[in-house]
Short mmCIF file of N, CA and C in Angstrom, two decimals:
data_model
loop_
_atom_site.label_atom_id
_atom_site.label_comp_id
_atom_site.label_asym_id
_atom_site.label_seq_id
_atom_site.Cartn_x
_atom_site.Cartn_y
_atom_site.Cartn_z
N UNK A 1 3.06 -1.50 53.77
CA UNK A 1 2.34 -2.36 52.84
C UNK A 1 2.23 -1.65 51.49
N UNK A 2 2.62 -2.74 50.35
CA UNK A 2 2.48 -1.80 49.22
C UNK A 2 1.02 -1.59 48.36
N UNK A 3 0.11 -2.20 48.92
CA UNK A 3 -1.31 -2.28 48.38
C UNK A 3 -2.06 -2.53 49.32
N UNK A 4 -3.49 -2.05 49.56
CA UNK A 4 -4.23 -2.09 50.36
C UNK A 4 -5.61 -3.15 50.19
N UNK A 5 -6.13 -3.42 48.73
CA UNK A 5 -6.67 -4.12 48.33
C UNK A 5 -6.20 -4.89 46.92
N UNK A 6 -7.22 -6.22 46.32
CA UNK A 6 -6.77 -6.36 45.28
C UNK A 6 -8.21 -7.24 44.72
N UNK A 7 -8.74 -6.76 43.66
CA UNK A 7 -9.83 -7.51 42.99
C UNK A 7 -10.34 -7.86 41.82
N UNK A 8 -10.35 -8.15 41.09
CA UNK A 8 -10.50 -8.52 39.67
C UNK A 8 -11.84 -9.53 39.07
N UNK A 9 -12.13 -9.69 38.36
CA UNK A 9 -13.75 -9.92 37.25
C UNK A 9 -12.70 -11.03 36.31
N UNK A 10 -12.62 -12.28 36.40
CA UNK A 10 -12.47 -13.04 35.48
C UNK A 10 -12.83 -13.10 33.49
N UNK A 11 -14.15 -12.71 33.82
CA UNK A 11 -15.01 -12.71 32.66
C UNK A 11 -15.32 -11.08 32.13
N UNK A 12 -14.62 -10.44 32.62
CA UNK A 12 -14.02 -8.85 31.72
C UNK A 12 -12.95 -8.94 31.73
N UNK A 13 -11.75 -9.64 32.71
CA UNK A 13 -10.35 -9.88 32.36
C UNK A 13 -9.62 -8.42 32.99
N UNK A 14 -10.20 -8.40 33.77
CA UNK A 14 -9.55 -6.49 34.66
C UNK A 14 -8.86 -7.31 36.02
N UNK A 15 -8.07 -6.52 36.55
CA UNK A 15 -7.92 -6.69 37.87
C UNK A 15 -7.23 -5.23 38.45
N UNK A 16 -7.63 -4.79 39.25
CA UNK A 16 -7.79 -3.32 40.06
C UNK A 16 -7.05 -3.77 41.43
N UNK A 17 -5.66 -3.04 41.53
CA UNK A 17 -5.10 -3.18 42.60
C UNK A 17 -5.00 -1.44 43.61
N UNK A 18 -5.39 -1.37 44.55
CA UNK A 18 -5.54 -0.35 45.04
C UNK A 18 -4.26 0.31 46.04
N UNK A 19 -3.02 1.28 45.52
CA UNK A 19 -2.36 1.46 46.43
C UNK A 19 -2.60 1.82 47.29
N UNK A 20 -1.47 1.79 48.39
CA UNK A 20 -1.36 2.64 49.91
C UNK A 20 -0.69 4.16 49.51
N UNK A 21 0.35 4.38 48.60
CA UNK A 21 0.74 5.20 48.17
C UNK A 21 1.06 5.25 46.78
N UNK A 22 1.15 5.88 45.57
CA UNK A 22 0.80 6.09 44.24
C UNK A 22 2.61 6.54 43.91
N UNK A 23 2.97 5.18 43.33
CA UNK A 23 4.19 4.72 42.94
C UNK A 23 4.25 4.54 41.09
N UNK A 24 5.62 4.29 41.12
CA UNK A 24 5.60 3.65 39.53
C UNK A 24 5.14 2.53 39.03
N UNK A 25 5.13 1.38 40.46
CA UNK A 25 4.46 0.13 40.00
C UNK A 25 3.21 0.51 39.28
N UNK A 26 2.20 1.38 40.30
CA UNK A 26 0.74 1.52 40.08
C UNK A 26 1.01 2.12 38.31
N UNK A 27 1.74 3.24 38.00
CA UNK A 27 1.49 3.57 36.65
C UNK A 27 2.05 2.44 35.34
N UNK A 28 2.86 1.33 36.03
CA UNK A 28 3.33 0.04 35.17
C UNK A 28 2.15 -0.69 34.59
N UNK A 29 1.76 -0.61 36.17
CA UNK A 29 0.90 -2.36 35.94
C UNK A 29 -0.51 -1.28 35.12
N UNK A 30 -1.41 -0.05 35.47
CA UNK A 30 -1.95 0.61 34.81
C UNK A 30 -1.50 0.50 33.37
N UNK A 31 -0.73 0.96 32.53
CA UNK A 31 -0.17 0.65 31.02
C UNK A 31 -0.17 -0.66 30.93
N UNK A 32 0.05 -1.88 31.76
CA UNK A 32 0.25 -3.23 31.17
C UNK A 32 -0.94 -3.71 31.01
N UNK A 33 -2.04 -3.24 31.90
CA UNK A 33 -3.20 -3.86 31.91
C UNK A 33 -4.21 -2.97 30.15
N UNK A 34 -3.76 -1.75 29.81
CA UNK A 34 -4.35 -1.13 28.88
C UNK A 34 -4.30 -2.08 27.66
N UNK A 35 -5.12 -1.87 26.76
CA UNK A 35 -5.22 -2.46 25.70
C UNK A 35 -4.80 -1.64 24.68
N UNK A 36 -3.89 -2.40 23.59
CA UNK A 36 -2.84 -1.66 22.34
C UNK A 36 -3.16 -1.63 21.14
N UNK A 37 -3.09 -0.19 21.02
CA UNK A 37 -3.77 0.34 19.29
C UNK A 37 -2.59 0.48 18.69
N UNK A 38 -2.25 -0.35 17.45
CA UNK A 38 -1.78 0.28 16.63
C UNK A 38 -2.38 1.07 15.55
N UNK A 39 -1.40 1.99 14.85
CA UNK A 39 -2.40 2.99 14.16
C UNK A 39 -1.85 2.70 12.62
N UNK A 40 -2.02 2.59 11.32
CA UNK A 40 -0.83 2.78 10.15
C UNK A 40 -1.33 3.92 8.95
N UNK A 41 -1.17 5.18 9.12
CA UNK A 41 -1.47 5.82 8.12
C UNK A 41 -0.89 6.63 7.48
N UNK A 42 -0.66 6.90 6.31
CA UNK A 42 0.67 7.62 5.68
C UNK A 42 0.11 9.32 5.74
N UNK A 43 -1.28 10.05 6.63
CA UNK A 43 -1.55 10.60 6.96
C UNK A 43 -1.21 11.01 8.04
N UNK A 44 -0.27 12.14 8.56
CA UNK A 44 0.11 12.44 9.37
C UNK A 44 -1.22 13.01 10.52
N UNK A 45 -2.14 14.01 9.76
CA UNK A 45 -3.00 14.68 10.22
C UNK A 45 -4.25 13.22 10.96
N UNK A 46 -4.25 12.31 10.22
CA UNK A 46 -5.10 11.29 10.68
C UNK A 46 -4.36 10.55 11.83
N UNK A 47 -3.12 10.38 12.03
CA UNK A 47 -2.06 9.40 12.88
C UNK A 47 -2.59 10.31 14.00
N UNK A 48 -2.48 11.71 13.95
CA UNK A 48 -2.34 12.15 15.82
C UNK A 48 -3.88 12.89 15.65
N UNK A 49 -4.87 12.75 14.97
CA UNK A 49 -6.68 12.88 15.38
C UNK A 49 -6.69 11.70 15.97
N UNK A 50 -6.40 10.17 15.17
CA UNK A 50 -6.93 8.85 15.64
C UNK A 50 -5.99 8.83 17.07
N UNK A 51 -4.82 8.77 17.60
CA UNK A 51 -4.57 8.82 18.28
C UNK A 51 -4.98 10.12 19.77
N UNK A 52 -5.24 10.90 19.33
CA UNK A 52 -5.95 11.74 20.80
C UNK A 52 -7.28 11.07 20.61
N UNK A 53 -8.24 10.84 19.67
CA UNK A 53 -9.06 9.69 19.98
C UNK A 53 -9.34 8.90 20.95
N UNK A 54 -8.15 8.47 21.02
CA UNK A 54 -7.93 7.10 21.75
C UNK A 54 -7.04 6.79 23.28
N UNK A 55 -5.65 7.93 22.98
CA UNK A 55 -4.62 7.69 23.96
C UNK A 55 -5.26 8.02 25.12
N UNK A 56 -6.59 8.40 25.60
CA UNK A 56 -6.75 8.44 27.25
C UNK A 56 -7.34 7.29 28.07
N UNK A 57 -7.37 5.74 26.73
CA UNK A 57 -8.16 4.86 27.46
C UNK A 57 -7.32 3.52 26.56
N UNK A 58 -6.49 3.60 25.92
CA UNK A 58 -5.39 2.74 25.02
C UNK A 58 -3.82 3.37 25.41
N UNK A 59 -2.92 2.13 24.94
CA UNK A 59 -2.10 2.57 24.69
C UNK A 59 -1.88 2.69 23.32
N UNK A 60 -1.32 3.99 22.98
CA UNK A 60 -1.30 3.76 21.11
C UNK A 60 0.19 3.92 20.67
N UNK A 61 0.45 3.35 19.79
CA UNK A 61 1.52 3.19 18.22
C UNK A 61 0.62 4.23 17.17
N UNK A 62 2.09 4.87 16.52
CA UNK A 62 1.82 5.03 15.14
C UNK A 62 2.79 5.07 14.24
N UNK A 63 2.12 4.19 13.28
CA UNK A 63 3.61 4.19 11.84
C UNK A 63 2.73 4.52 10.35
N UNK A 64 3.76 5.10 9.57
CA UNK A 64 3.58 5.94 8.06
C UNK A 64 2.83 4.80 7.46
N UNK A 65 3.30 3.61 7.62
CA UNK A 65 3.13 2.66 6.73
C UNK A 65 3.48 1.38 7.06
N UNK A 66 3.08 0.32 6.07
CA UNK A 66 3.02 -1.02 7.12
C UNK A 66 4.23 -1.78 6.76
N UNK A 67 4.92 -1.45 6.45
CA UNK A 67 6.64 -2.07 6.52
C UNK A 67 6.84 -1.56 7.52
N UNK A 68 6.80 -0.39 8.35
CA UNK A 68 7.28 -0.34 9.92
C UNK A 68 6.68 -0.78 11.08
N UNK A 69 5.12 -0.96 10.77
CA UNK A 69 4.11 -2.19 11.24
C UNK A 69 5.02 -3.60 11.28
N UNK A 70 4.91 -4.27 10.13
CA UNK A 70 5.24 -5.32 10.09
C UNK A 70 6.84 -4.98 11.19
N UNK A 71 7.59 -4.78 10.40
CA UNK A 71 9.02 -4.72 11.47
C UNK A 71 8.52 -4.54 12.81
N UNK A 72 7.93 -3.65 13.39
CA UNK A 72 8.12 -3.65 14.63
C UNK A 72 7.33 -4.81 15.47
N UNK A 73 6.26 -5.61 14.57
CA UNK A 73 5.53 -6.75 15.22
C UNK A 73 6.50 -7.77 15.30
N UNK A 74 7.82 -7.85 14.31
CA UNK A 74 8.17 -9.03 14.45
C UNK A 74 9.90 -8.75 15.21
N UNK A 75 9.73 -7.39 15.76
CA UNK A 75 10.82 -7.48 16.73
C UNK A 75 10.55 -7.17 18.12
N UNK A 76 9.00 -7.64 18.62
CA UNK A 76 8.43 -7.37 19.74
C UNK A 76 7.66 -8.56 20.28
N UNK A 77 7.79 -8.46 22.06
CA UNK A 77 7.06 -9.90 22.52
C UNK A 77 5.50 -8.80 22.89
N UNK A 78 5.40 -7.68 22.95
CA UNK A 78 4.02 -7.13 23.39
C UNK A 78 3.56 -6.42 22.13
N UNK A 79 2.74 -7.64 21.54
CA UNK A 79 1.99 -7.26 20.64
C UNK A 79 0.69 -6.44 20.55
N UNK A 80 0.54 -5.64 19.41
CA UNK A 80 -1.05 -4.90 19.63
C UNK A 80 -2.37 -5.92 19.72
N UNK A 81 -3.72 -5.17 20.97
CA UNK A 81 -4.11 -6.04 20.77
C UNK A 81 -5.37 -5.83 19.19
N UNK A 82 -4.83 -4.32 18.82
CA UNK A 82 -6.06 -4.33 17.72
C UNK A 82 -4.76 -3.01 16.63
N UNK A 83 -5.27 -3.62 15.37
CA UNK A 83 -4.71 -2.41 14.14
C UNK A 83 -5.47 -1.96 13.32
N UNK A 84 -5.76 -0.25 13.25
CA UNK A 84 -6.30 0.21 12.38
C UNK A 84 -5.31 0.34 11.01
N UNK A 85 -6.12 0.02 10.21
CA UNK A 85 -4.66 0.19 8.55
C UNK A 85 -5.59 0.91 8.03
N UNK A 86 -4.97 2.22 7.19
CA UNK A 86 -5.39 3.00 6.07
C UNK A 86 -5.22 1.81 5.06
N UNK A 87 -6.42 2.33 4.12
CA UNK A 87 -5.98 0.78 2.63
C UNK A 87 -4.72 1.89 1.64
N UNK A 88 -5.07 2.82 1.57
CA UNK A 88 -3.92 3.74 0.37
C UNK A 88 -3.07 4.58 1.06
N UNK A 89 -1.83 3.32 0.71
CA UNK A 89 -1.02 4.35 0.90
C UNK A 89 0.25 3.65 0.11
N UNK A 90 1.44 4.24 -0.06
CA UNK A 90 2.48 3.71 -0.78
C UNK A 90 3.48 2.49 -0.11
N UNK A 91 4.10 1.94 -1.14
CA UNK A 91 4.52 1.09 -1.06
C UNK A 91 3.77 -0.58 -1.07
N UNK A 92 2.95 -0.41 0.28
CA UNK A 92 1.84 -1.78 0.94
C UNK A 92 0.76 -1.13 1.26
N UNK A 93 -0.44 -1.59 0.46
CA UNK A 93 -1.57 -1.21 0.66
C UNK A 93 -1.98 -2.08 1.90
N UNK A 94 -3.28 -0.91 2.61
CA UNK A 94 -3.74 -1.50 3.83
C UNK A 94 -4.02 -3.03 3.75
N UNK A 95 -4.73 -3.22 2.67
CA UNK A 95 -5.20 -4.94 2.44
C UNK A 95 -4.08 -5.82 2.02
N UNK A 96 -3.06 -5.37 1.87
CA UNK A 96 -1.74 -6.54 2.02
C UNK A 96 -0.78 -6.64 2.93
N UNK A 97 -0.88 -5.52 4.46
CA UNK A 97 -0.72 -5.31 5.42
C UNK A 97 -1.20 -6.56 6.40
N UNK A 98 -3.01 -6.26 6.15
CA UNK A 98 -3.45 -6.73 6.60
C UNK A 98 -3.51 -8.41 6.83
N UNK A 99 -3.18 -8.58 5.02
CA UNK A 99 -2.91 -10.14 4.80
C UNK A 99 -2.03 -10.93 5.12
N UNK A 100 -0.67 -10.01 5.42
CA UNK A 100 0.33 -10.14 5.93
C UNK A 100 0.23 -10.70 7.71
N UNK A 101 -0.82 -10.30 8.11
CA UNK A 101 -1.07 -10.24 9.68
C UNK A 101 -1.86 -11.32 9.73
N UNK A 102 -3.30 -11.59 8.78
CA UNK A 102 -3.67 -12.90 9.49
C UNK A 102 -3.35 -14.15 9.12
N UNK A 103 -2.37 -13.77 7.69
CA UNK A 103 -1.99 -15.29 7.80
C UNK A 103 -0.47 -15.73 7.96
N UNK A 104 -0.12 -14.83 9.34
CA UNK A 104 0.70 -15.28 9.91
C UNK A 104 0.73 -15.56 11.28
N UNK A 105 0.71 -16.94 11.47
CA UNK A 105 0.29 -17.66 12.94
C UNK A 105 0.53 -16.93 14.06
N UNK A 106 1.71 -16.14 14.09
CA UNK A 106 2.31 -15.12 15.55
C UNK A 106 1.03 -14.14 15.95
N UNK A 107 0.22 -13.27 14.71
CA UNK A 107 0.10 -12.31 14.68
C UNK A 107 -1.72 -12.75 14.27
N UNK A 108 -2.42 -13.63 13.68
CA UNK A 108 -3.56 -14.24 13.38
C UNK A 108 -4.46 -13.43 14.70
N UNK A 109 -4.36 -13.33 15.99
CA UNK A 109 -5.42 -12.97 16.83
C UNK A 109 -5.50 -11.43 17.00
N UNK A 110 -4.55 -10.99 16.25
CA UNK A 110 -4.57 -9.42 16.36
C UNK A 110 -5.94 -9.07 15.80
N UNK A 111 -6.79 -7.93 16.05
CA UNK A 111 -7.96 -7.27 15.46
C UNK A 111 -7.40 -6.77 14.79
N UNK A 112 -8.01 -6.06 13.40
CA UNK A 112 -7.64 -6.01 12.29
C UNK A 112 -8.75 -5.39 11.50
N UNK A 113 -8.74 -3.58 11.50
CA UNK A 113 -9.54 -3.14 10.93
C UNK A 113 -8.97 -2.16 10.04
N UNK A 114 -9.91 -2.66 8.71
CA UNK A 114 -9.43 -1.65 7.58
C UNK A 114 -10.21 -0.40 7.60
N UNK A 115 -9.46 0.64 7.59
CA UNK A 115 -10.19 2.50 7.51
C UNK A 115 -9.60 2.87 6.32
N UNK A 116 -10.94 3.03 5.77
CA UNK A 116 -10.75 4.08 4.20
C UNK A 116 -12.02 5.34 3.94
N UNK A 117 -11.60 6.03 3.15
CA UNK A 117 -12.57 6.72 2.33
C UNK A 117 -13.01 5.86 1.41
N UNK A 118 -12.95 4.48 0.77
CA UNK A 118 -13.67 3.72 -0.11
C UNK A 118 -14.58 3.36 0.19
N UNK A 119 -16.09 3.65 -0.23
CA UNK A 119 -17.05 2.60 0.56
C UNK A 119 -17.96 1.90 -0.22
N UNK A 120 -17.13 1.42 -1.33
CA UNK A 120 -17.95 0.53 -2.59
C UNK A 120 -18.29 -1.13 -1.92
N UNK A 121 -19.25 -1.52 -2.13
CA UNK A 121 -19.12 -3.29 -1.85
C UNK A 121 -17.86 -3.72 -2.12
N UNK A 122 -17.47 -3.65 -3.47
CA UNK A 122 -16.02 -4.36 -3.99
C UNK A 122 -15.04 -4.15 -2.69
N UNK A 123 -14.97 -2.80 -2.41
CA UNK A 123 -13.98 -2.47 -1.24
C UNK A 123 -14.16 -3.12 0.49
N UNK A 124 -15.42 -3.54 0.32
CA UNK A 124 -15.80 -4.07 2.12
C UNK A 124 -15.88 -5.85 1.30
N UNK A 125 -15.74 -6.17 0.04
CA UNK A 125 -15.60 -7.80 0.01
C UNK A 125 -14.07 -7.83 -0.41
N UNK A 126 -13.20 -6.88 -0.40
CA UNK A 126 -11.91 -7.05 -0.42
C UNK A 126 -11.11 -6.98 0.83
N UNK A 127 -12.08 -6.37 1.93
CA UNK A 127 -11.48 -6.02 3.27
C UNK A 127 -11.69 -7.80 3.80
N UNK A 128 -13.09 -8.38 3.47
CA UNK A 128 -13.07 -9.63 4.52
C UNK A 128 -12.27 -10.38 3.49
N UNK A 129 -12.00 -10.56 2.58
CA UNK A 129 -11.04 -11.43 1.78
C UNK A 129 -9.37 -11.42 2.52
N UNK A 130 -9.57 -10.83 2.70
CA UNK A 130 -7.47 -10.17 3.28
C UNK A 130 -8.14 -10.54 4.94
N UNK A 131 -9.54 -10.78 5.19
CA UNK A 131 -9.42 -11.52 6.82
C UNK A 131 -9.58 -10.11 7.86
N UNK A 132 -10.19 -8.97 7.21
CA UNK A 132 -9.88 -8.00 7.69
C UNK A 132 -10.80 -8.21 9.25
N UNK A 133 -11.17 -8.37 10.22
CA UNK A 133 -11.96 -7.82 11.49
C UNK A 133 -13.38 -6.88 11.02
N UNK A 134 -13.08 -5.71 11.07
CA UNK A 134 -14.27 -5.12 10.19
C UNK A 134 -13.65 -4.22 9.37
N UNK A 135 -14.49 -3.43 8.95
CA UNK A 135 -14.34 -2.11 7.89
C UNK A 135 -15.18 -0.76 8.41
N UNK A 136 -13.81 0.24 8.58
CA UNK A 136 -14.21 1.82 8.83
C UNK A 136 -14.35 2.42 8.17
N UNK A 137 -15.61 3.56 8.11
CA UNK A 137 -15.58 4.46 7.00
C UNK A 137 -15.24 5.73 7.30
N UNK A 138 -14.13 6.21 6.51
CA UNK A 138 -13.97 7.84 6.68
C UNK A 138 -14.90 8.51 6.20
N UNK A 139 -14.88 9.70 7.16
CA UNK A 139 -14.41 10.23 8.26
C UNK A 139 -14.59 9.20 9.15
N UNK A 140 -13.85 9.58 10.15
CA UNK A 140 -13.70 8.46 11.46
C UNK A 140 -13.61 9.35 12.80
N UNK A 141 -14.84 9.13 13.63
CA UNK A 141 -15.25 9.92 14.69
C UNK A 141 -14.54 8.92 16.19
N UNK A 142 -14.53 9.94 16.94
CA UNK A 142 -13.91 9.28 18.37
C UNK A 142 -14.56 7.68 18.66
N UNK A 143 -16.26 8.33 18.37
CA UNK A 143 -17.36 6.99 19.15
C UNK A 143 -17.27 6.04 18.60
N UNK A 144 -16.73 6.15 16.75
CA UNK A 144 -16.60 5.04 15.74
C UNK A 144 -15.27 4.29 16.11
N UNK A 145 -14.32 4.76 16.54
CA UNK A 145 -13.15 3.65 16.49
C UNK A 145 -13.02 2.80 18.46
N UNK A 146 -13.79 4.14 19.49
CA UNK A 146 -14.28 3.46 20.47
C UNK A 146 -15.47 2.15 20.10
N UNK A 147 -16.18 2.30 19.24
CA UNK A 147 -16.93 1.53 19.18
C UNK A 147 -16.35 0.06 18.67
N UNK A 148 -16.11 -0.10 17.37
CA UNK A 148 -15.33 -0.68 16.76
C UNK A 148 -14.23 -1.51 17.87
N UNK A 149 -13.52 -1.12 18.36
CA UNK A 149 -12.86 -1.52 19.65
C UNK A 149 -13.46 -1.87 20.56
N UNK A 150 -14.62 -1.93 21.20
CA UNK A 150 -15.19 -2.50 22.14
C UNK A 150 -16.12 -3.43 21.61
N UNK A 151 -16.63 -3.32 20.50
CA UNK A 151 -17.48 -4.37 19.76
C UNK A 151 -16.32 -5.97 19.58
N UNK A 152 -14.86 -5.52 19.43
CA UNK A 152 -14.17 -6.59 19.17
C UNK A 152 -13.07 -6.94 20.26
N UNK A 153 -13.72 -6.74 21.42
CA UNK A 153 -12.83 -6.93 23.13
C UNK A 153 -13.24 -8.28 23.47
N UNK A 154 -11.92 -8.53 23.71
CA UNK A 154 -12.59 -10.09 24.53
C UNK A 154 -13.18 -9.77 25.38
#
């Protein structure tokens, strides 16, 4: 038998299958069931802090910048289910990244949080203008982007 039990919570959206023996299925369906961070920061040093952050309870992405964001959303059927965007960085700023994402129908339910060192009003009424989810302030601690992420879980 390849499983011994099987049970799941509708209204948290989990389902926990218990092997008989600890196979590749179990580490598949484990990653399929995880929920997907993408990361976009032209900060290298911030890409792999936010990511050990995160990678022991997400699966995570990271790209320089959001032209490789955008490309890789629109050559993929397993989309993220949440994106942190730096707002400065070259080429596409975080907030036209971002704008790029909700007002495009494929990609509209993605979470969508802008992280900056800016923390003027102007800068948090430019984040919900572009449709942003919420707004992070750097520095950005483990509990802040856990939080942030579980505040916006189905």
């Amino acid at each position: 038998m390849l499983f011994t039990s099987i049970s799941g919570s509708a209204d948290k959206k989990t389902l926990k299958i218990i092997f008989s023996k600890p196979n590749i299925w179990e580490i598949q369906l484990e990653k399929y069931l995880m929920k997907h961070v993408a990361i976009v920061d032209d900060n290298k040093a911030n890409l792999n802090l936010y990511k050990h952050y995160l990678e022991d309870q997400y699966l995570v992405n990271t790209y320089t910048n959001g032209k490789d964001l955008l490309d890789q959303l629109s050559n993929t059927e397993s989309l993220p289910d949440f994106v942190i965007l730096d707002v400065m960085m070259p080429e596409m700023s975080g907030y036209e990244v971002c704008r790029l994402i909700k007002t495009d129908e494929k990609y509209r339910d993605i979470k969508v949080f802008i992280c900056s060192s800016l923390n003027s009003q102007v800068d948090i009424d430019e984040s919900q203008q572009v449709m942003a989810d919420d707004y992070i302030v750097k520095p950005v601690k483990s509990k802040d982007l856990h939080y942030f992420i579980e505040k916006h879980s189905c």
